[in-house]
Coordinates of C-alpha atoms and ligand atoms in Angstrom, one line a residue:
M1 CA 74.2 183.9 64.5
N2 CA 72.6 182.5 67.7
A3 CA 69.2 182.7 69.2
R4 CA 68.7 184.6 72.5
I5 CA 65.7 184.5 74.8
I6 CA 64.4 188.1 75.0
G7 CA 61.0 187.6 76.7
T8 CA 59.1 185.1 78.8
G9 CA 55.5 184.5 79.9
S10 CA 53.4 181.9 81.6
Y11 CA 49.9 181.0 82.6
L12 CA 48.7 178.7 85.3
P13 CA 45.0 177.8 85.6
K14 CA 43.0 179.6 88.3
R15 CA 41.9 176.5 90.1
V16 CA 44.5 175.5 92.7
V17 CA 44.2 171.9 94.0
T18 CA 46.2 171.1 97.2
N19 CA 47.3 167.6 98.3
D20 CA 44.6 167.9 101.0
D21 CA 42.0 168.6 98.3
L22 CA 43.0 165.4 96.6
A23 CA 42.9 163.4 99.9
K24 CA 39.2 164.3 100.0
I25 CA 38.5 162.5 96.7
M26 CA 41.0 159.6 96.8
D27 CA 43.0 157.5 99.2
T28 CA 46.2 159.6 99.5
S29 CA 47.7 162.2 101.9
D30 CA 49.7 165.4 101.8
E31 CA 52.4 163.5 103.7
W32 CA 52.7 160.8 101.0
I33 CA 52.8 163.1 98.1
Q34 CA 55.1 165.8 99.6
S35 CA 57.6 163.4 101.1
R36 CA 58.0 161.4 97.8
T37 CA 57.7 164.2 95.3
G38 CA 58.0 167.7 96.8
I39 CA 54.6 168.6 95.3
K40 CA 52.2 170.6 97.6
E41 CA 49.6 171.8 95.1
R42 CA 48.9 172.0 91.4
H43 CA 46.7 174.1 89.1
L44 CA 44.0 172.2 87.1
V45 CA 42.0 173.6 84.2
V46 CA 38.3 174.3 84.7
E47 CA 37.6 176.9 82.0
E48 CA 41.0 177.0 80.4
N49 CA 42.4 174.7 77.8
T50 CA 45.8 174.1 76.2
A51 CA 45.4 176.8 73.5
S52 CA 43.9 179.4 75.9
M53 CA 46.7 179.0 78.3
C54 CA 49.3 179.3 75.5
I55 CA 47.7 182.5 74.2
E56 CA 47.9 184.1 77.6
A57 CA 51.5 183.0 78.1
A58 CA 52.4 184.1 74.5
K59 CA 50.9 187.6 75.0
E60 CA 52.9 188.0 78.2
A61 CA 56.1 186.9 76.6
L62 CA 55.6 189.2 73.6
K63 CA 55.0 192.1 76.0
D64 CA 58.2 191.2 78.0
A65 CA 60.1 191.1 74.7
D66 CA 58.5 194.3 73.5
M67 CA 57.6 192.7 70.2
A68 CA 54.4 192.8 68.2
A69 CA 52.7 189.5 67.3
E70 CA 52.9 190.4 63.6
E71 CA 56.8 190.3 63.8
I72 CA 56.9 186.6 64.8
E73 CA 58.1 184.3 62.0
L74 CA 57.9 180.9 63.7
I75 CA 55.6 179.5 66.5
I76 CA 56.4 176.1 68.0
V77 CA 54.2 174.6 70.8
A78 CA 55.7 171.7 72.6
T79 CA 52.8 169.6 73.9
L80 CA 51.4 166.1 74.1
S81 CA 47.9 167.4 75.1
A82 CA 46.8 169.8 72.4
D83 CA 43.0 170.4 72.3
H84 CA 42.6 168.9 68.9
V85 CA 44.5 166.6 66.6
T86 CA 44.2 169.4 64.1
P87 CA 44.4 172.4 64.1
S88 CA 47.6 172.3 66.2
A89 CA 47.9 174.3 69.4
A90 CA 50.5 176.4 67.6
C91 CA 48.0 177.3 64.8
E92 CA 45.5 178.2 67.5
V93 CA 48.1 180.5 69.2
Q94 CA 48.8 182.1 65.8
A95 CA 45.1 182.9 65.4
G96 CA 44.7 183.9 69.0
I97 CA 47.5 186.5 69.1
G98 CA 47.3 187.6 65.5
A99 CA 50.8 186.4 64.4
V100 CA 49.7 186.5 60.8
N101 CA 53.2 186.2 59.4
A102 CA 54.3 183.1 61.3
V103 CA 54.4 179.5 60.4
A104 CA 53.1 177.4 63.3
F105 CA 53.4 173.7 64.3
D106 CA 53.4 171.5 67.4
L107 CA 56.2 169.3 68.5
N108 CA 55.7 166.3 70.8
A109 CA 58.7 165.1 72.8
A110 CA 56.9 164.8 76.1
C111 CA 58.7 166.4 79.0
S112 CA 61.7 167.2 76.8
G113 CA 59.5 169.1 74.4
F114 CA 60.4 172.6 75.3
V115 CA 64.1 171.9 75.1
F116 CA 63.7 170.2 71.7
S117 CA 61.5 173.1 70.5
L118 CA 64.0 175.7 71.6
N119 CA 66.8 173.8 69.8
T120 CA 64.6 173.5 66.7
A121 CA 64.0 177.2 66.7
Q122 CA 67.7 177.8 67.3
A123 CA 68.5 175.7 64.2
F124 CA 66.1 177.7 62.0
I125 CA 67.5 181.0 63.3
Q126 CA 71.1 179.9 63.0
S127 CA 70.6 178.9 59.4
G128 CA 69.1 182.3 58.7
I129 CA 65.7 180.9 57.7
Y130 CA 63.9 182.8 60.4
K131 CA 65.0 185.8 62.5
N132 CA 62.8 185.1 65.6
A133 CA 60.4 182.6 67.1
L134 CA 57.8 182.1 69.8
V135 CA 58.4 178.8 71.6
L136 CA 55.9 177.5 74.1
G137 CA 55.5 174.4 76.3
A138 CA 51.9 173.7 77.3
E139 CA 50.0 170.8 78.8
T140 CA 46.5 170.0 80.0
L141 CA 47.7 166.8 81.6
S142 CA 44.6 166.5 83.8
R143 CA 42.6 165.4 80.8
I144 CA 44.8 162.4 80.1
M145 CA 45.2 161.1 83.6
D146 CA 43.3 158.2 85.1
W147 CA 41.8 159.9 88.2
N148 CA 41.4 156.4 89.8
D149 CA 45.2 155.8 89.6
R150 CA 46.5 157.7 92.7
G151 CA 50.1 156.6 91.8
T152 CA 50.1 159.0 88.7
C153 CA 47.3 161.5 88.9
V154 CA 48.7 163.3 92.0
L155 CA 52.0 164.0 90.2
F156 CA 50.8 166.2 87.3
G157 CA 49.3 169.6 86.7
D158 CA 48.2 172.0 83.9
G159 CA 49.9 175.1 82.6
A160 CA 51.8 176.9 79.8
G161 CA 55.0 178.8 79.4
A162 CA 56.4 180.8 76.5
A163 CA 59.7 182.4 75.4
V164 CA 60.4 184.8 72.5
I165 CA 63.7 184.2 70.9
K166 CA 65.6 186.3 68.5
A167 CA 68.7 186.3 66.3
D168 CA 71.6 187.7 68.3
D169 CA 75.4 187.3 68.7
E170 CA 74.8 185.7 72.1
G171 CA 72.3 183.2 73.3
I172 CA 72.2 179.4 72.8
M173 CA 75.8 178.2 73.1
A174 CA 75.4 174.4 72.9
F175 CA 72.9 171.7 73.1
E176 CA 72.3 167.9 72.7
Q177 CA 69.1 165.9 72.4
Y178 CA 68.5 162.2 72.3
S179 CA 65.7 159.6 72.1
D180 CA 65.5 155.9 73.0
G181 CA 62.3 154.6 71.5
A182 CA 63.0 151.1 72.7
K183 CA 62.2 152.2 76.2
G184 CA 58.9 153.9 75.3
H185 CA 56.9 151.6 77.5
V186 CA 58.5 153.1 80.7
L187 CA 56.3 156.2 80.4
A188 CA 53.4 155.8 78.0
G189 CA 49.8 157.0 77.6
I190 CA 46.7 157.4 75.4
N191 CA 46.7 154.7 72.8
R192 CA 44.7 155.9 69.8
K193 CA 42.8 152.8 68.7
N194 CA 42.2 151.8 65.1
N195 CA 38.7 152.8 64.2
N196 CA 37.2 151.8 60.9
P197 CA 34.5 149.5 59.6
Y198 CA 36.9 146.5 59.5
V199 CA 38.1 146.8 63.2
K200 CA 36.3 145.6 66.2
N201 CA 37.2 148.0 69.0
D202 CA 35.4 147.9 72.3
T203 CA 38.4 148.2 74.7
D204 CA 38.5 150.8 77.5
P205 CA 40.3 154.1 77.0
T206 CA 44.0 154.2 78.1
Y207 CA 45.7 156.8 80.3
V208 CA 49.2 157.8 81.3
Q209 CA 51.0 155.0 82.8
M210 CA 54.6 154.9 84.1
D211 CA 57.1 152.8 85.8
G212 CA 58.1 155.4 88.5
K213 CA 61.3 153.6 89.5
E214 CA 62.5 153.1 85.9
V215 CA 61.8 156.8 85.2
Y216 CA 63.8 157.7 88.3
S217 CA 66.9 155.7 87.4
F218 CA 66.7 156.9 83.8
A219 CA 66.5 160.5 84.9
V220 CA 69.3 160.5 87.5
S221 CA 71.7 158.7 85.2
T222 CA 70.9 160.5 82.0
V223 CA 70.5 164.2 83.1
P224 CA 73.9 164.7 84.7
K225 CA 75.7 163.1 81.7
S226 CA 73.7 165.2 79.3
I227 CA 74.5 168.4 81.2
Q228 CA 78.2 167.5 81.4
N229 CA 78.3 166.7 77.6
V230 CA 76.9 170.1 76.8
L231 CA 79.3 171.9 79.1
D232 CA 82.2 170.0 77.5
K233 CA 81.0 171.1 74.1
A234 CA 81.2 174.7 75.3
N235 CA 84.5 174.2 77.2
M236 CA 82.8 175.1 80.4
T237 CA 82.4 173.5 83.8
V238 CA 79.4 173.3 86.2
E239 CA 81.0 176.1 88.2
D240 CA 80.5 178.4 85.2
V241 CA 76.7 177.9 85.3
D242 CA 74.5 180.4 87.2
V243 CA 71.2 178.6 87.0
F244 CA 70.1 175.0 86.2
L245 CA 66.5 174.8 85.1
L246 CA 65.7 171.1 85.3
H247 CA 62.5 169.4 84.3
Q248 CA 60.2 169.5 87.4
A249 CA 59.2 165.9 87.8
N250 CA 60.2 165.1 91.3
I251 CA 62.3 166.9 94.0
R252 CA 64.2 163.7 94.6
I253 CA 65.4 163.6 91.0
I254 CA 66.5 167.2 91.2
Q255 CA 68.4 166.6 94.5
S256 CA 70.1 163.5 93.0
V257 CA 71.1 165.4 89.8
A258 CA 72.5 168.2 91.9
K259 CA 74.4 165.8 94.1
R260 CA 75.9 163.9 91.2
L261 CA 77.0 167.2 89.5
K262 CA 78.2 168.6 92.9
I263 CA 76.2 171.7 92.4
S264 CA 74.3 173.7 95.1
L265 CA 70.5 173.2 95.2
D266 CA 70.4 177.0 95.4
K267 CA 71.2 177.0 91.7
C268 CA 68.3 174.7 90.9
P269 CA 65.1 176.7 91.3
I270 CA 61.9 174.8 91.9
S271 CA 58.3 175.2 90.7
L272 CA 57.0 171.7 91.2
D273 CA 56.0 172.5 94.8
H274 CA 53.1 174.7 93.5
C275 CA 52.7 173.3 89.9
G276 CA 53.3 169.6 90.0
N277 CA 54.8 168.1 86.9
L278 CA 53.8 170.1 83.9
S279 CA 55.7 167.9 81.3
A280 CA 56.6 170.2 78.4
A281 CA 55.4 173.3 80.2
S282 CA 57.6 172.7 83.3
I283 CA 60.8 174.3 82.1
P284 CA 59.2 177.4 80.4
V285 CA 57.0 178.1 83.4
L286 CA 60.0 177.8 85.7
L287 CA 62.0 180.0 83.3
D288 CA 59.3 182.7 83.4
E289 CA 59.1 182.6 87.2
V290 CA 62.9 182.9 87.6
N291 CA 62.9 185.7 85.0
K292 CA 60.1 187.6 86.7
K293 CA 61.7 187.3 90.1
G294 CA 64.8 189.0 88.7
M295 CA 67.0 186.0 89.3
L296 CA 68.6 186.2 85.8
K297 CA 71.0 189.0 84.7
R298 CA 72.4 189.6 81.3
G299 CA 75.4 187.4 80.7
D300 CA 74.3 184.7 83.1
K301 CA 74.9 181.1 81.9
V302 CA 71.8 179.0 82.1
I303 CA 71.3 175.3 81.6
L304 CA 67.9 173.9 80.6
S305 CA 67.5 170.1 80.9
G306 CA 64.5 168.0 80.1
F307 CA 63.8 164.3 80.1
G308 CA 60.7 162.2 79.7
G309 CA 58.4 160.0 77.6
G310 CA 59.7 158.6 74.4
L311 CA 62.1 158.2 76.1
T312 CA 63.6 161.5 75.3
W313 CA 66.1 163.9 76.9
G314 CA 67.9 167.0 76.0
T315 CA 70.0 169.9 77.4
T316 CA 70.6 173.4 76.3
L317 CA 73.2 175.9 77.5
L318 CA 72.6 179.6 76.9
T319 CA 73.8 183.0 77.8
W320 CA 71.0 185.1 79.2
Ligands
ACO401 N1 49.0 158.2 98.0 C1 49.2 157.2 98.9 N2 49.8 156.0 98.6 C2 50.1 155.8 97.3 C3 49.9 156.8 96.3 C4 49.3 158.0 96.7 N3 49.1 159.0 95.8 N4 50.4 156.3 95.1 C5 50.9 155.1 95.4 N5 50.7 154.8 96.7 C6 51.1 153.6 97.4 C7 51.1 152.4 96.5 O1 49.9 151.8 96.3 C8 52.1 151.5 97.2 O2 51.4 150.8 98.2 P1 51.7 149.3 98.6 O3 53.2 149.3 99.1 O4 50.8 149.0 99.7 O5 51.5 148.5 97.4 C9 53.1 152.4 97.8 O6 52.4 153.7 97.9 C10 54.4 152.6 97.0 O7 54.0 152.8 95.7 P2 55.1 153.0 94.6 O8 54.5 153.2 93.2 O9 56.1 151.9 94.7 O10 55.6 154.4 95.0 P3 57.1 154.9 95.0 O11 57.6 154.9 96.4 O12 57.9 154.3 94.0 O13 56.8 156.4 94.6 C11 57.0 157.9 92.7 C12 56.2 156.8 93.4 C13 57.0 159.1 93.6 C14 56.4 158.2 91.4 C15 58.4 157.3 92.5 O14 58.4 156.2 91.8 C16 59.3 158.3 91.9 O15 59.9 159.2 92.6 N6 59.5 158.2 90.6 C17 60.3 159.2 89.9 C18 59.8 159.5 88.6 C19 58.7 160.5 88.6 O16 58.5 161.3 89.5 N7 57.9 160.3 87.6 C20 56.8 161.2 87.4 C21 56.9 162.0 86.2 S1 57.6 161.3 84.8 C22 58.5 162.5 84.0 O17 58.2 163.7 84.1 C23 59.5 162.2 83.1

């Protein structure tokens, strides 16, 4: 038994912030941001939060799947920016949509989180433990950025995406996922400090920090290999794939991956121009946009490939 995606949904905050808007509050420009990243604007939360965006995306995905919340058996939210340490975003989604029969938990694998969550749900479904799952990727990255660090804060946005998956003969065909904790420092953020009567702690808060050049070389060397490995597992080639949904970090990374794999950029849809980098939410938001635009038809072969903090990376090949 496999797991097939049968519905998608997404939510982007109402507040749109263009590069020119940012240039009014920091020393940057539309030209700098667009030429290096491809990002034109992003959505930032004002009234929304991680759970509220998840709930909207989940309701839309359930409607698209024509399923009731009560039918859902498993909820996984991929996030590194849940609203609370506990309850998890997934438990808040469960309550918010009334999925009273589901078990719910969060999974943190940074920008690879949605792919890891999808693969986790697939494992539960393949083993027969659950028959379906609601898998989300959601981030409120604006709350963990240093807004005085123009090198990082301009790159990210807020949003949520969701997919309903169900046991089926077709669906996820192959996947791989890896971590390299020794390189965690390349992309790191938010150090929870020890805090008890025996610790003196008066240091400043920490924010997301990254070595952009290291992230770039990690991504362009790892992602093509990972995609090729998964295709090899399924005895397929890049020509057999209809759509590549790549983590939306940077247009240059996507162009480089496409060039290395010798695939047309037409097969690599983009959302980073209007979303920025949404970490775990980037692939499910893109998936929903592609689905809603009617770009996927039954039987299409789709690659989802994520990479990011941890370091982590993973690729999933599925039949739509
Ligand atoms: N506006 C204007 N100038 C800026 C800005 C900004 N927002 N940010 C940095 N600069 C300046 C720097 O101060 C520096 O100036 P200097 O030369 O006078 O010192 C200059 O621009 C170059 O700074 P770099 O940090 O070296 O910028 P770089 O050209 O490397 O581009 C970028 C940064 C776009 C992040 C690049 O490293 C990159 O493409 N990285 C790929 C990885 C990536 O996109 N990571 C983000 C997400 S991580 C993930 O999702 C897994």
